[in-house]
PDB file of C-alpha atoms in Angstrom:
ATOM      1  CA  UNK A   1    -129.931  38.755  67.192  1.00  0.00           C
ATOM      2  CA  UNK A   2    -130.010  42.402  66.101  1.00  0.00           C
ATOM      3  CA  UNK A   3    -126.480  42.350  64.657  1.00  0.00           C
ATOM      4  CA  UNK A   4    -127.449  39.643  62.136  1.00  0.00           C
ATOM      5  CA  UNK A   5    -129.295  41.158  59.177  1.00  0.00           C
ATOM      6  CA  UNK A   6    -129.243  38.130  56.925  1.00  0.00           C
ATOM      7  CA  UNK A   7    -128.047  34.595  56.489  1.00  0.00           C
ATOM      8  CA  UNK A   8    -127.740  32.129  53.653  1.00  0.00           C
ATOM      9  CA  UNK A   9    -127.048  28.510  52.822  1.00  0.00           C
ATOM     10  CA  UNK A  10    -124.245  27.585  50.401  1.00  0.00           C
ATOM     11  CA  UNK A  11    -126.343  25.212  48.260  1.00  0.00           C
ATOM     12  CA  UNK A  12    -129.815  23.776  48.423  1.00  0.00           C
ATOM     13  CA  UNK A  13    -128.913  20.758  46.260  1.00  0.00           C
ATOM     14  CA  UNK A  14    -125.822  18.680  45.528  1.00  0.00           C
ATOM     15  CA  UNK A  15    -124.561  19.580  42.049  1.00  0.00           C
ATOM     16  CA  UNK A  16    -122.252  18.410  39.300  1.00  0.00           C
ATOM     17  CA  UNK A  17    -118.640  19.550  39.468  1.00  0.00           C
ATOM     18  CA  UNK A  18    -115.999  18.016  37.198  1.00  0.00           C
ATOM     19  CA  UNK A  19    -113.193  18.754  39.668  1.00  0.00           C
ATOM     20  CA  UNK A  20    -114.918  17.241  42.722  1.00  0.00           C
ATOM     21  CA  UNK A  21    -113.758  13.865  43.973  1.00  0.00           C
ATOM     22  CA  UNK A  22    -115.468  13.625  47.364  1.00  0.00           C
ATOM     23  CA  UNK A  23    -117.532  10.910  48.946  1.00  0.00           C
ATOM     24  CA  UNK A  24    -118.886   8.046  46.872  1.00  0.00           C
ATOM     25  CA  UNK A  25    -119.735   9.950  43.675  1.00  0.00           C
ATOM     26  CA  UNK A  26    -116.912  11.497  41.605  1.00  0.00           C
ATOM     27  CA  UNK A  27    -117.978  14.681  39.847  1.00  0.00           C
ATOM     28  CA  UNK A  28    -120.615  15.569  42.454  1.00  0.00           C
ATOM     29  CA  UNK A  29    -120.258  18.367  44.991  1.00  0.00           C
ATOM     30  CA  UNK A  30    -122.166  16.808  47.901  1.00  0.00           C
ATOM     31  CA  UNK A  31    -122.421  19.833  50.196  1.00  0.00           C
ATOM     32  CA  UNK A  32    -126.073  20.587  49.407  1.00  0.00           C
ATOM     33  CA  UNK A  33    -128.973  20.256  51.820  1.00  0.00           C
ATOM     34  CA  UNK A  34    -130.694  17.795  49.462  1.00  0.00           C
ATOM     35  CA  UNK A  35    -129.179  14.967  47.382  1.00  0.00           C
ATOM     36  CA  UNK A  36    -128.212  15.370  43.713  1.00  0.00           C
ATOM     37  CA  UNK A  37    -131.434  13.653  42.541  1.00  0.00           C
ATOM     38  CA  UNK A  38    -133.410  16.165  44.659  1.00  0.00           C
ATOM     39  CA  UNK A  39    -135.268  13.359  46.430  1.00  0.00           C
ATOM     40  CA  UNK A  40    -133.622  13.050  49.851  1.00  0.00           C
ATOM     41  CA  UNK A  41    -133.261  15.981  52.269  1.00  0.00           C
ATOM     42  CA  UNK A  42    -130.109  15.574  54.377  1.00  0.00           C
ATOM     43  CA  UNK A  43    -129.729  16.135  58.115  1.00  0.00           C
ATOM     44  CA  UNK A  44    -128.633  19.764  57.595  1.00  0.00           C
ATOM     45  CA  UNK A  45    -131.898  20.503  55.767  1.00  0.00           C
ATOM     46  CA  UNK A  46    -133.852  19.581  58.915  1.00  0.00           C
ATOM     47  CA  UNK A  47    -131.446  21.522  61.145  1.00  0.00           C
ATOM     48  CA  UNK A  48    -132.345  24.679  59.222  1.00  0.00           C
ATOM     49  CA  UNK A  49    -136.027  23.757  59.152  1.00  0.00           C
ATOM     50  CA  UNK A  50    -136.110  23.331  62.950  1.00  0.00           C
ATOM     51  CA  UNK A  51    -134.298  26.648  63.440  1.00  0.00           C
ATOM     52  CA  UNK A  52    -135.788  28.843  60.711  1.00  0.00           C
ATOM     53  CA  UNK A  53    -139.323  27.549  60.102  1.00  0.00           C
ATOM     54  CA  UNK A  54    -142.358  27.900  62.375  1.00  0.00           C
ATOM     55  CA  UNK A  55    -143.599  24.551  60.995  1.00  0.00           C
ATOM     56  CA  UNK A  56    -143.282  21.917  63.770  1.00  0.00           C
ATOM     57  CA  UNK A  57    -140.230  19.752  63.116  1.00  0.00           C
ATOM     58  CA  UNK A  58    -139.131  16.434  64.629  1.00  0.00           C
ATOM     59  CA  UNK A  59    -136.285  14.698  62.781  1.00  0.00           C
ATOM     60  CA  UNK A  60    -133.924  11.905  63.869  1.00  0.00           C
ATOM     61  CA  UNK A  61    -130.440  12.587  62.491  1.00  0.00           C
ATOM     62  CA  UNK A  62    -127.942  10.070  61.062  1.00  0.00           C
ATOM     63  CA  UNK A  63    -130.801   7.945  59.736  1.00  0.00           C
ATOM     64  CA  UNK A  64    -128.942   7.098  56.528  1.00  0.00           C
ATOM     65  CA  UNK A  65    -126.185   5.544  58.666  1.00  0.00           C
ATOM     66  CA  UNK A  66    -128.571   2.628  59.241  1.00  0.00           C
ATOM     67  CA  UNK A  67    -126.081  -0.217  59.761  1.00  0.00           C
ATOM     68  CA  UNK A  68    -124.486   0.148  63.186  1.00  0.00           C
ATOM     69  CA  UNK A  69    -121.739  -1.849  64.897  1.00  0.00           C
ATOM     70  CA  UNK A  70    -121.736  -0.114  68.294  1.00  0.00           C
ATOM     71  CA  UNK A  71    -124.260  -1.274  70.892  1.00  0.00           C
ATOM     72  CA  UNK A  72    -124.382   2.109  72.637  1.00  0.00           C
ATOM     73  CA  UNK A  73    -124.904   5.133  70.390  1.00  0.00           C
ATOM     74  CA  UNK A  74    -125.875   8.789  70.693  1.00  0.00           C
ATOM     75  CA  UNK A  75    -129.235   9.790  69.230  1.00  0.00           C
ATOM     76  CA  UNK A  76    -129.792  13.374  68.095  1.00  0.00           C
ATOM     77  CA  UNK A  77    -133.116  14.878  67.051  1.00  0.00           C
ATOM     78  CA  UNK A  78    -133.668  18.287  65.462  1.00  0.00           C
ATOM     79  CA  UNK A  79    -136.882  19.773  66.797  1.00  0.00           C
ATOM     80  CA  UNK A  80    -138.467  23.145  67.453  1.00  0.00           C
ATOM     81  CA  UNK A  81    -140.915  21.557  69.922  1.00  0.00           C
ATOM     82  CA  UNK A  82    -140.663  22.341  73.651  1.00  0.00           C
ATOM     83  CA  UNK A  83    -139.700  18.722  74.463  1.00  0.00           C
ATOM     84  CA  UNK A  84    -139.008  15.507  72.566  1.00  0.00           C
ATOM     85  CA  UNK A  85    -139.611  11.929  73.747  1.00  0.00           C
ATOM     86  CA  UNK A  86    -137.448   9.095  72.456  1.00  0.00           C
ATOM     87  CA  UNK A  87    -138.306   5.393  72.292  1.00  0.00           C
ATOM     88  CA  UNK A  88    -136.274   2.445  71.023  1.00  0.00           C
ATOM     89  CA  UNK A  89    -138.225  -0.624  69.977  1.00  0.00           C
ATOM     90  CA  UNK A  90    -141.303   0.760  71.754  1.00  0.00           C
ATOM     91  CA  UNK A  91    -139.483   1.253  75.075  1.00  0.00           C
ATOM     92  CA  UNK A  92    -139.285   4.828  76.401  1.00  0.00           C
ATOM     93  CA  UNK A  93    -135.755   6.218  76.715  1.00  0.00           C
ATOM     94  CA  UNK A  94    -136.683   9.638  78.084  1.00  0.00           C
ATOM     95  CA  UNK A  95    -137.714  13.187  77.302  1.00  0.00           C
ATOM     96  CA  UNK A  96    -135.284  16.004  76.442  1.00  0.00           C
ATOM     97  CA  UNK A  97    -135.772  19.733  75.972  1.00  0.00           C
ATOM     98  CA  UNK A  98    -133.985  20.848  72.763  1.00  0.00           C
ATOM     99  CA  UNK A  99    -131.129  23.336  73.243  1.00  0.00           C
ATOM    100  CA  UNK A 100    -130.940  26.817  71.681  1.00  0.00           C
ATOM    101  CA  UNK A 101    -129.928  25.228  68.352  1.00  0.00           C
ATOM    102  CA  UNK A 102    -133.015  22.972  68.416  1.00  0.00           C
ATOM    103  CA  UNK A 103    -131.028  19.787  69.163  1.00  0.00           C
ATOM    104  CA  UNK A 104    -132.309  17.134  71.561  1.00  0.00           C
ATOM    105  CA  UNK A 105    -129.571  14.612  72.400  1.00  0.00           C
ATOM    106  CA  UNK A 106    -129.551  11.294  74.220  1.00  0.00           C
ATOM    107  CA  UNK A 107    -125.806  10.508  74.548  1.00  0.00           C
ATOM    108  CA  UNK A 108    -126.011   6.794  75.350  1.00  0.00           C
ATOM    109  CA  UNK A 109    -128.833   4.776  73.829  1.00  0.00           C
ATOM    110  CA  UNK A 110    -128.551   0.990  73.791  1.00  0.00           C
ATOM    111  CA  UNK A 111    -129.436  -0.956  70.648  1.00  0.00           C
ATOM    112  CA  UNK A 112    -130.252  -4.661  70.518  1.00  0.00           C
ATOM    113  CA  UNK A 113    -128.740  -6.978  67.902  1.00  0.00           C
ATOM    114  CA  UNK A 114    -130.762  -6.858  64.676  1.00  0.00           C
ATOM    115  CA  UNK A 115    -133.253  -4.204  63.613  1.00  0.00           C
ATOM    116  CA  UNK A 116    -134.039  -1.375  66.044  1.00  0.00           C
ATOM    117  CA  UNK A 117    -136.880   1.107  65.570  1.00  0.00           C
ATOM    118  CA  UNK A 118    -135.986   4.587  66.819  1.00  0.00           C
ATOM    119  CA  UNK A 119    -138.996   6.876  67.390  1.00  0.00           C
ATOM    120  CA  UNK A 120    -139.047  10.544  68.381  1.00  0.00           C
ATOM    121  CA  UNK A 121    -142.317  12.192  69.382  1.00  0.00           C
ATOM    122  CA  UNK A 122    -143.209  15.772  70.298  1.00  0.00           C
ATOM    123  CA  UNK A 123    -146.371  17.775  70.902  1.00  0.00           C
ATOM    124  CA  UNK A 124    -146.891  21.280  69.551  1.00  0.00           C
ATOM    125  CA  UNK A 125    -150.162  23.161  69.914  1.00  0.00           C
ATOM    126  CA  UNK A 126    -152.035  20.034  70.965  1.00  0.00           C
ATOM    127  CA  UNK A 127    -150.880  18.039  67.916  1.00  0.00           C
ATOM    128  CA  UNK A 128    -148.442  15.141  68.051  1.00  0.00           C
ATOM    129  CA  UNK A 129    -145.537  14.914  65.596  1.00  0.00           C
ATOM    130  CA  UNK A 130    -143.494  11.733  65.162  1.00  0.00           C
ATOM    131  CA  UNK A 131    -140.410  10.660  63.267  1.00  0.00           C
ATOM    132  CA  UNK A 132    -139.112   7.111  63.059  1.00  0.00           C
ATOM    133  CA  UNK A 133    -136.234   5.242  61.469  1.00  0.00           C
ATOM    134  CA  UNK A 134    -134.635   1.805  61.634  1.00  0.00           C
ATOM    135  CA  UNK A 135    -131.034   1.097  62.594  1.00  0.00           C
ATOM    136  CA  UNK A 136    -129.574  -2.400  62.394  1.00  0.00           C
ATOM    137  CA  UNK A 137    -126.972  -3.483  64.947  1.00  0.00           C
ATOM    138  CA  UNK A 138    -124.648  -5.952  63.220  1.00  0.00           C
ATOM    139  CA  UNK A 139    -121.563  -7.762  64.486  1.00  0.00           C
ATOM    140  CA  UNK A 140    -118.437  -5.692  64.013  1.00  0.00           C
ATOM    141  CA  UNK A 141    -116.675  -8.198  61.742  1.00  0.00           C
ATOM    142  CA  UNK A 142    -113.652  -8.940  63.881  1.00  0.00           C
ATOM    143  CA  UNK A 143    -112.986  -5.401  65.016  1.00  0.00           C
ATOM    144  CA  UNK A 144    -114.663  -5.858  68.403  1.00  0.00           C
ATOM    145  CA  UNK A 145    -114.284  -2.937  70.728  1.00  0.00           C
ATOM    146  CA  UNK A 146    -113.554  -0.358  68.027  1.00  0.00           C
ATOM    147  CA  UNK A 147    -115.934   2.527  67.612  1.00  0.00           C
ATOM    148  CA  UNK A 148    -117.393   3.118  64.150  1.00  0.00           C
ATOM    149  CA  UNK A 149    -115.432   6.377  63.967  1.00  0.00           C
ATOM    150  CA  UNK A 150    -112.201   4.410  64.494  1.00  0.00           C
ATOM    151  CA  UNK A 151    -113.091   1.523  62.203  1.00  0.00           C
ATOM    152  CA  UNK A 152    -113.493   3.671  59.095  1.00  0.00           C
ATOM    153  CA  UNK A 153    -110.370   5.803  59.519  1.00  0.00           C
ATOM    154  CA  UNK A 154    -107.381   5.665  57.253  1.00  0.00           C
ATOM    155  CA  UNK A 155    -104.790   4.028  59.541  1.00  0.00           C
ATOM    156  CA  UNK A 156    -102.026   6.109  57.981  1.00  0.00           C
ATOM    157  CA  UNK A 157    -103.498   9.314  59.392  1.00  0.00           C
ATOM    158  CA  UNK A 158    -102.123   9.627  62.916  1.00  0.00           C
ATOM    159  CA  UNK A 159    -103.911  12.841  63.877  1.00  0.00           C
ATOM    160  CA  UNK A 160    -107.132  10.886  64.571  1.00  0.00           C
ATOM    161  CA  UNK A 161    -105.581   8.475  67.079  1.00  0.00           C
TER     162      UNK A 161
END
């Protein structure tokens, strides 16, 4: 876009901050694109890579949320390829063309109980690129019927209901 002459990212890495009490690690500002130990790129890192880099990118998001309690889940892949194919446990789910923000989404993918292998594949310039992760579908522990987003809410906050 001609009106945009530059852009930036707040932080490449999570960093120490004595006044931060967010997430699981007090004293860590966790808004970076890569974890504090600089070993694990987060989903946002691959969003920018798919949008800003010519290097072919195929990345399944929410991979660190590996333990699932919902049988039907959305699957989102960041990719700058023309089309992305998705498979769950070796069974084809379908092919999607990424949108203008390089997101390919399958809104309702069914997982089986136990370990599920999610695989995204795309071809760019005659080469095949693949990303894979494992999600485990576990029983919901007595909260049957609740979505994960509902299960982990603070019940005292009414705005989410």
